[in-house]
Amino acid sequence: MVNITLKQLRAFVAVARTQSFTEACVQVHLSQPALSIAIKNLEEEVGGALFSRTTRAIALTPEGEEFYPVAQKILHDCETALDDLNQRFALNRGRVVLAAMPSFASSLLPGIISQYRALYPNVSVTINDVIAEDVVDMVRNGQVEVGITFDPGRSEDLEFVPLFEDRFVAVVHPGHPLTELTHVSWQALLKNDFIALQRPSSIRLLIEAKLRQLGMQVSPEFETHQLATIGRMVATDLGVSAVPSLCIQQMRELGAVCRELDTPVMSRPVGVVTRKRYPLSTAARSLVEIILDSAQELSEKIKL
């Protein structure tokens, strides 16, 4: 296999362009002996002379003529690729692809992306707002570098770094008697028509599992796929519900009221999910650093 170096190619192109070893030395910043050695080694690698030399002139051989435009292209492509790589490491170029569950993507993520763009305006960001379970799948399959979701549990291939505890809150109509309370118990909430997410929603499964431990159960009057639909239905006084505190602002915008929910308190860690054994790109790593540095601030934003 031919083993050619960039130094040799630059020397060849410089000599071919100037037809002068003296001028080529200046262009490639080499001494004349070093330049001559580079050309000699290149010719040995390719198996023949690339220049015909006389005491008065230097010219390309027919093989050198054929190789000259190829060498120029190789150098151009290599220099372009190296420059692009350097720009990516310097965060002057690049792209980050992440996935976040809708409750986070619509409430806390815009502020994080705003901070990131202020620091790295030339790095593009692609956001996939998908359900919590799909966030985990997209990270695991390598479709995204970073995911923001609930704790997926112990895993051999995923890394989870917690940001905060997302506590469930009661969601009721503005005119409901429960709005008179600062804290609502599950027992009091479940005395009303309950609106739940459909299975296999992780939120629905968590609520059922926690209540089952206390000898309680959920018998939904209505079921839906979307948290936004729950908010609108509660605001229309069709029933009550329980949602993660990440949804507080969304519930308010839809016309519902949120209250602290306890007996029992239910919460789930929300954090950053990445793949183990797969290093993040510089752009993704910088985004994760901003997210982790904002953990305390994010926690405060979802409190009632």
Short mmCIF file of C-alpha atoms in Angstrom, two decimals:
data_model
loop_
_atom_site.label_atom_id
_atom_site.label_comp_id
_atom_site.label_asym_id
_atom_site.label_seq_id
_atom_site.Cartn_x
_atom_site.Cartn_y
_atom_site.Cartn_z
CA MET A 1 0.00 0.00 0.00
CA VAL A 2 1.30 3.44 -0.97
CA ASN A 3 2.08 5.55 2.10
CA ILE A 4 1.98 9.22 1.10
CA THR A 5 2.03 12.11 3.58
CA LEU A 6 0.42 15.54 3.31
CA LYS A 7 3.87 17.06 3.59
CA GLN A 8 4.94 15.18 0.46
CA LEU A 9 1.80 16.20 -1.45
CA ARG A 10 2.22 19.86 -0.48
CA ALA A 11 5.84 19.73 -1.61
CA PHE A 12 4.90 18.13 -4.95
CA VAL A 13 2.11 20.62 -5.67
CA ALA A 14 4.30 23.59 -4.76
CA VAL A 15 7.12 22.48 -7.06
CA ALA A 16 4.69 21.63 -9.87
CA ARG A 17 3.01 25.02 -9.56
CA THR A 18 6.18 27.15 -9.39
CA GLN A 19 8.51 24.87 -11.40
CA SER A 20 11.13 26.03 -8.95
CA PHE A 21 12.50 24.33 -5.85
CA THR A 22 13.54 27.70 -4.45
CA GLU A 23 10.07 29.24 -4.72
CA ALA A 24 8.40 26.03 -3.52
CA CYS A 25 10.56 26.09 -0.37
CA VAL A 26 9.14 29.50 0.52
CA GLN A 27 5.53 28.38 -0.08
CA VAL A 28 5.70 25.26 2.05
CA HIS A 29 8.16 26.62 4.64
CA LEU A 30 10.78 23.92 4.12
CA SER A 31 14.51 24.06 3.56
CA GLN A 32 15.69 22.94 0.13
CA PRO A 33 17.16 19.66 1.47
CA ALA A 34 13.91 18.89 3.31
CA LEU A 35 11.87 19.67 0.18
CA SER A 36 14.12 17.48 -1.98
CA ILE A 37 13.77 14.60 0.49
CA ALA A 38 9.96 14.97 0.50
CA ILE A 39 9.84 14.78 -3.31
CA LYS A 40 12.30 11.87 -3.38
CA ASN A 41 10.27 9.91 -0.83
CA LEU A 42 7.05 10.59 -2.73
CA GLU A 43 8.56 9.35 -6.00
CA GLU A 44 9.78 6.21 -4.23
CA GLU A 45 6.30 5.58 -2.88
CA VAL A 46 4.54 5.96 -6.24
CA GLY A 47 7.23 4.01 -8.07
CA GLY A 48 8.72 6.53 -10.50
CA ALA A 49 9.84 10.06 -11.32
CA LEU A 50 7.28 12.87 -11.18
CA PHE A 51 9.72 15.57 -12.35
CA SER A 52 12.37 15.71 -15.05
CA ARG A 53 15.27 17.82 -13.86
CA THR A 54 17.97 19.58 -15.88
CA THR A 55 20.54 22.14 -14.83
CA ARG A 56 18.31 24.90 -16.21
CA ALA A 57 14.73 23.78 -15.61
CA ILE A 58 12.35 21.43 -13.88
CA ALA A 59 9.23 20.03 -15.48
CA LEU A 60 6.57 17.44 -14.76
CA THR A 61 6.91 14.01 -16.33
CA PRO A 62 3.79 12.66 -18.13
CA GLU A 63 2.97 10.72 -14.95
CA GLY A 64 3.49 13.88 -12.91
CA GLU A 65 1.14 15.80 -15.22
CA GLU A 66 -1.56 13.18 -14.63
CA PHE A 67 -1.01 13.19 -10.88
CA TYR A 68 -0.89 16.98 -10.43
CA PRO A 69 -4.68 17.72 -10.51
CA VAL A 70 -5.33 14.64 -8.39
CA ALA A 71 -2.84 15.84 -5.77
CA GLN A 72 -4.44 19.30 -5.80
CA LYS A 73 -7.87 17.80 -5.17
CA ILE A 74 -6.62 15.55 -2.38
CA LEU A 75 -5.01 18.53 -0.63
CA HIS A 76 -8.09 20.70 -1.09
CA ASP A 77 -10.46 18.04 0.20
CA CYS A 78 -8.21 17.26 3.15
CA GLU A 79 -7.73 20.89 4.11
CA THR A 80 -11.46 21.53 3.79
CA ALA A 81 -12.26 18.53 6.00
CA LEU A 82 -9.69 19.55 8.61
CA ASP A 83 -10.98 23.10 8.65
CA ASP A 84 -14.54 21.85 9.09
CA LEU A 85 -13.40 19.58 11.93
CA ASN A 86 -11.58 22.45 13.59
CA GLN A 87 -14.67 24.66 13.30
CA ARG A 88 -16.79 21.95 14.91
CA PHE A 89 -14.40 21.54 17.82
CA ALA A 90 -14.42 25.33 18.23
CA LEU A 91 -18.27 25.26 18.06
CA ASN A 92 -18.27 27.64 15.11
CA ARG A 93 -20.14 24.98 13.16
CA GLY A 94 -22.06 21.80 13.92
CA ARG A 95 -25.41 20.30 14.80
CA VAL A 96 -27.00 18.86 17.90
CA VAL A 97 -29.96 16.46 17.71
CA LEU A 98 -31.85 15.79 20.92
CA ALA A 99 -35.15 14.35 22.07
CA ALA A 100 -37.27 15.61 24.95
CA MET A 101 -40.68 14.66 26.28
CA PRO A 102 -43.27 17.29 25.31
CA SER A 103 -43.86 18.51 28.87
CA PHE A 104 -40.18 19.48 29.11
CA ALA A 105 -39.79 20.57 25.48
CA SER A 106 -42.65 23.05 25.70
CA SER A 107 -41.86 24.48 29.14
CA LEU A 108 -38.18 24.45 30.14
CA LEU A 109 -36.26 23.58 26.98
CA PRO A 110 -36.76 26.88 25.09
CA GLY A 111 -34.87 28.79 27.81
CA ILE A 112 -32.00 26.31 27.67
CA ILE A 113 -31.78 26.51 23.88
CA SER A 114 -31.80 30.32 24.14
CA GLN A 115 -28.74 30.19 26.41
CA TYR A 116 -27.02 27.74 24.08
CA ARG A 117 -27.67 29.81 20.96
CA ALA A 118 -26.35 32.93 22.67
CA LEU A 119 -23.04 31.14 23.23
CA TYR A 120 -22.89 29.11 20.00
CA PRO A 121 -25.00 30.87 17.34
CA ASN A 122 -23.56 28.83 14.46
CA VAL A 123 -24.49 25.43 15.85
CA SER A 124 -27.91 24.22 14.69
CA VAL A 125 -30.22 22.40 17.10
CA THR A 126 -32.84 19.82 16.10
CA ILE A 127 -35.46 18.96 18.75
CA ASN A 128 -37.64 15.86 18.69
CA ASP A 129 -40.51 16.34 21.14
CA VAL A 130 -41.75 12.79 21.65
CA ILE A 131 -43.27 10.80 24.49
CA ALA A 132 -40.97 9.73 27.32
CA GLU A 133 -40.67 6.15 26.11
CA ASP A 134 -39.68 7.25 22.60
CA VAL A 135 -36.99 9.58 24.00
CA VAL A 136 -35.25 6.55 25.51
CA ASP A 137 -35.59 4.54 22.30
CA MET A 138 -34.17 7.36 20.16
CA VAL A 139 -31.11 7.69 22.41
CA ARG A 140 -30.61 3.93 22.55
CA ASN A 141 -30.83 3.62 18.74
CA GLY A 142 -28.41 6.48 18.15
CA GLN A 143 -31.03 8.67 16.45
CA VAL A 144 -30.22 11.46 18.91
CA GLU A 145 -27.19 12.13 21.10
CA VAL A 146 -29.09 13.54 24.07
CA GLY A 147 -32.48 12.79 25.61
CA ILE A 148 -34.41 14.52 28.39
CA THR A 149 -36.97 12.32 30.05
CA PHE A 150 -37.94 10.43 33.20
CA ASP A 151 -35.46 8.02 34.74
CA PRO A 152 -35.55 4.95 32.45
CA GLY A 153 -34.23 2.70 35.24
CA ARG A 154 -31.01 0.75 35.39
CA SER A 155 -29.59 -0.02 31.99
CA GLU A 156 -26.34 -1.44 30.64
CA ASP A 157 -26.32 0.83 27.61
CA LEU A 158 -27.72 4.13 28.93
CA GLU A 159 -26.44 6.80 31.29
CA PHE A 160 -28.96 8.86 33.30
CA VAL A 161 -28.01 12.07 35.12
CA PRO A 162 -30.89 13.46 37.22
CA LEU A 163 -31.89 17.12 37.09
CA PHE A 164 -34.82 17.34 39.52
CA GLU A 165 -37.81 15.48 40.95
CA ASP A 166 -40.98 16.07 38.94
CA ARG A 167 -43.81 15.86 41.48
CA PHE A 168 -47.40 15.10 40.44
CA VAL A 169 -49.99 17.83 41.02
CA ALA A 170 -53.78 17.79 41.06
CA VAL A 171 -55.55 19.45 38.13
CA VAL A 172 -59.07 20.77 38.70
CA HIS A 173 -61.61 23.17 37.23
CA PRO A 174 -61.28 26.80 38.48
CA GLY A 175 -64.70 26.52 40.17
CA HIS A 176 -64.08 23.15 41.83
CA PRO A 177 -64.27 23.00 45.67
CA LEU A 178 -60.75 21.49 45.77
CA THR A 179 -59.34 24.85 44.70
CA GLU A 180 -60.04 26.04 48.25
CA LEU A 181 -57.26 23.71 49.47
CA THR A 182 -53.51 24.26 49.17
CA HIS A 183 -52.89 20.49 49.33
CA VAL A 184 -55.18 17.83 47.86
CA SER A 185 -55.06 14.17 48.88
CA TRP A 186 -55.37 11.38 46.34
CA GLN A 187 -58.37 10.09 48.22
CA ALA A 188 -60.19 13.41 47.82
CA LEU A 189 -59.16 13.72 44.17
CA LEU A 190 -60.37 10.24 43.23
CA LYS A 191 -63.86 10.95 44.58
CA ASN A 192 -64.35 12.94 41.36
CA ASP A 193 -64.58 11.82 37.74
CA PHE A 194 -60.95 11.13 36.83
CA ILE A 195 -59.35 11.84 33.45
CA ALA A 196 -56.28 9.68 32.75
CA LEU A 197 -53.72 9.06 30.06
CA GLN A 198 -54.23 5.81 28.22
CA ARG A 199 -51.97 2.82 28.80
CA PRO A 200 -49.11 2.14 28.19
CA SER A 201 -48.29 5.70 29.28
CA SER A 202 -45.53 5.59 31.91
CA ILE A 203 -47.42 8.27 33.87
CA ARG A 204 -50.57 6.14 33.98
CA LEU A 205 -48.62 3.04 35.00
CA LEU A 206 -46.78 4.89 37.76
CA ILE A 207 -50.01 6.29 39.24
CA GLU A 208 -51.68 2.90 39.22
CA ALA A 209 -48.68 1.16 40.79
CA LYS A 210 -48.27 3.71 43.58
CA LEU A 211 -51.97 3.74 44.48
CA ARG A 212 -52.17 -0.05 44.36
CA GLN A 213 -49.55 -0.18 47.10
CA LEU A 214 -51.96 1.79 49.32
CA GLY A 215 -54.98 -0.29 48.41
CA MET A 216 -56.36 2.41 46.11
CA GLN A 217 -57.17 2.26 42.43
CA VAL A 218 -57.93 4.57 39.52
CA SER A 219 -61.17 4.07 37.59
CA PRO A 220 -60.99 6.70 34.85
CA GLU A 221 -64.15 8.24 33.55
CA PHE A 222 -62.23 9.47 30.50
CA GLU A 223 -58.94 8.43 28.86
CA THR A 224 -56.84 10.26 26.32
CA HIS A 225 -53.39 10.14 24.72
CA GLN A 226 -52.39 13.77 25.25
CA LEU A 227 -51.76 15.84 28.38
CA ALA A 228 -53.06 18.91 26.53
CA THR A 229 -56.38 17.14 26.03
CA ILE A 230 -56.53 16.41 29.76
CA GLY A 231 -56.01 20.08 30.53
CA ARG A 232 -58.75 21.17 28.16
CA MET A 233 -61.18 18.56 29.48
CA VAL A 234 -60.54 19.60 33.08
CA ALA A 235 -61.01 23.26 32.13
CA THR A 236 -64.35 22.27 30.58
CA ASP A 237 -65.31 20.72 33.97
CA LEU A 238 -65.48 17.15 32.70
CA GLY A 239 -63.44 15.88 35.64
CA VAL A 240 -60.13 16.11 37.51
CA SER A 241 -56.69 14.69 36.85
CA ALA A 242 -53.09 14.42 38.03
CA VAL A 243 -50.11 15.44 35.92
CA PRO A 244 -46.37 16.01 36.42
CA SER A 245 -45.47 19.49 37.67
CA LEU A 246 -43.69 20.11 34.36
CA CYS A 247 -47.20 20.58 32.97
CA ILE A 248 -48.31 23.28 35.44
CA GLN A 249 -47.85 26.17 33.02
CA GLN A 250 -49.54 24.25 30.22
CA MET A 251 -52.52 23.38 32.46
CA ARG A 252 -52.88 27.04 33.46
CA GLU A 253 -52.78 28.19 29.86
CA LEU A 254 -55.54 25.69 29.06
CA GLY A 255 -57.72 27.13 31.82
CA ALA A 256 -57.21 24.58 34.63
CA VAL A 257 -55.96 25.06 38.20
CA CYS A 258 -53.15 23.05 39.85
CA ARG A 259 -52.76 22.15 43.51
CA GLU A 260 -50.17 20.23 45.53
CA LEU A 261 -51.02 16.52 45.57
CA ASP A 262 -50.05 14.21 48.41
CA THR A 263 -50.97 11.18 50.52
CA PRO A 264 -49.07 9.76 48.81
CA VAL A 265 -46.59 12.16 47.22
CA MET A 266 -45.70 10.89 43.75
CA SER A 267 -42.66 12.03 41.83
CA ARG A 268 -40.23 10.87 39.19
CA PRO A 269 -36.65 11.99 38.49
CA VAL A 270 -36.24 13.92 35.26
CA GLY A 271 -32.80 14.01 33.74
CA VAL A 272 -30.44 13.70 30.81
CA VAL A 273 -30.09 10.35 29.03
CA THR A 274 -27.09 9.48 26.85
CA ARG A 275 -25.52 6.29 25.53
CA LYS A 276 -22.71 4.68 27.46
CA ARG A 277 -19.47 4.03 25.57
CA TYR A 278 -20.42 6.58 22.88
CA PRO A 279 -18.65 9.92 23.37
CA LEU A 280 -20.77 13.00 22.76
CA SER A 281 -19.82 15.47 20.05
CA THR A 282 -18.36 18.74 21.28
CA ALA A 283 -21.62 20.51 20.42
CA ALA A 284 -23.76 17.99 22.32
CA ARG A 285 -21.42 17.94 25.30
CA SER A 286 -21.61 21.74 25.59
CA LEU A 287 -25.42 21.59 25.54
CA VAL A 288 -25.48 18.95 28.26
CA GLU A 289 -23.21 21.13 30.41
CA ILE A 290 -25.67 24.01 30.15
CA ILE A 291 -28.59 21.74 31.03
CA LEU A 292 -26.83 20.30 34.10
CA ASP A 293 -25.70 23.74 35.26
CA SER A 294 -29.36 24.85 35.10
CA ALA A 295 -30.69 22.00 37.26
CA GLN A 296 -31.47 24.09 40.34
CA GLU A 297 -33.07 26.85 38.28
CA LEU A 298 -35.20 24.31 36.40
CA SER A 299 -36.38 22.77 39.67
CA GLU A 300 -37.56 26.16 40.94
CA LYS A 301 -39.50 26.86 37.74
CA ILE A 302 -41.84 23.89 38.19
CA LYS A 303 -42.90 24.66 41.74
CA LEU A 304 -46.42 25.89 42.50
#
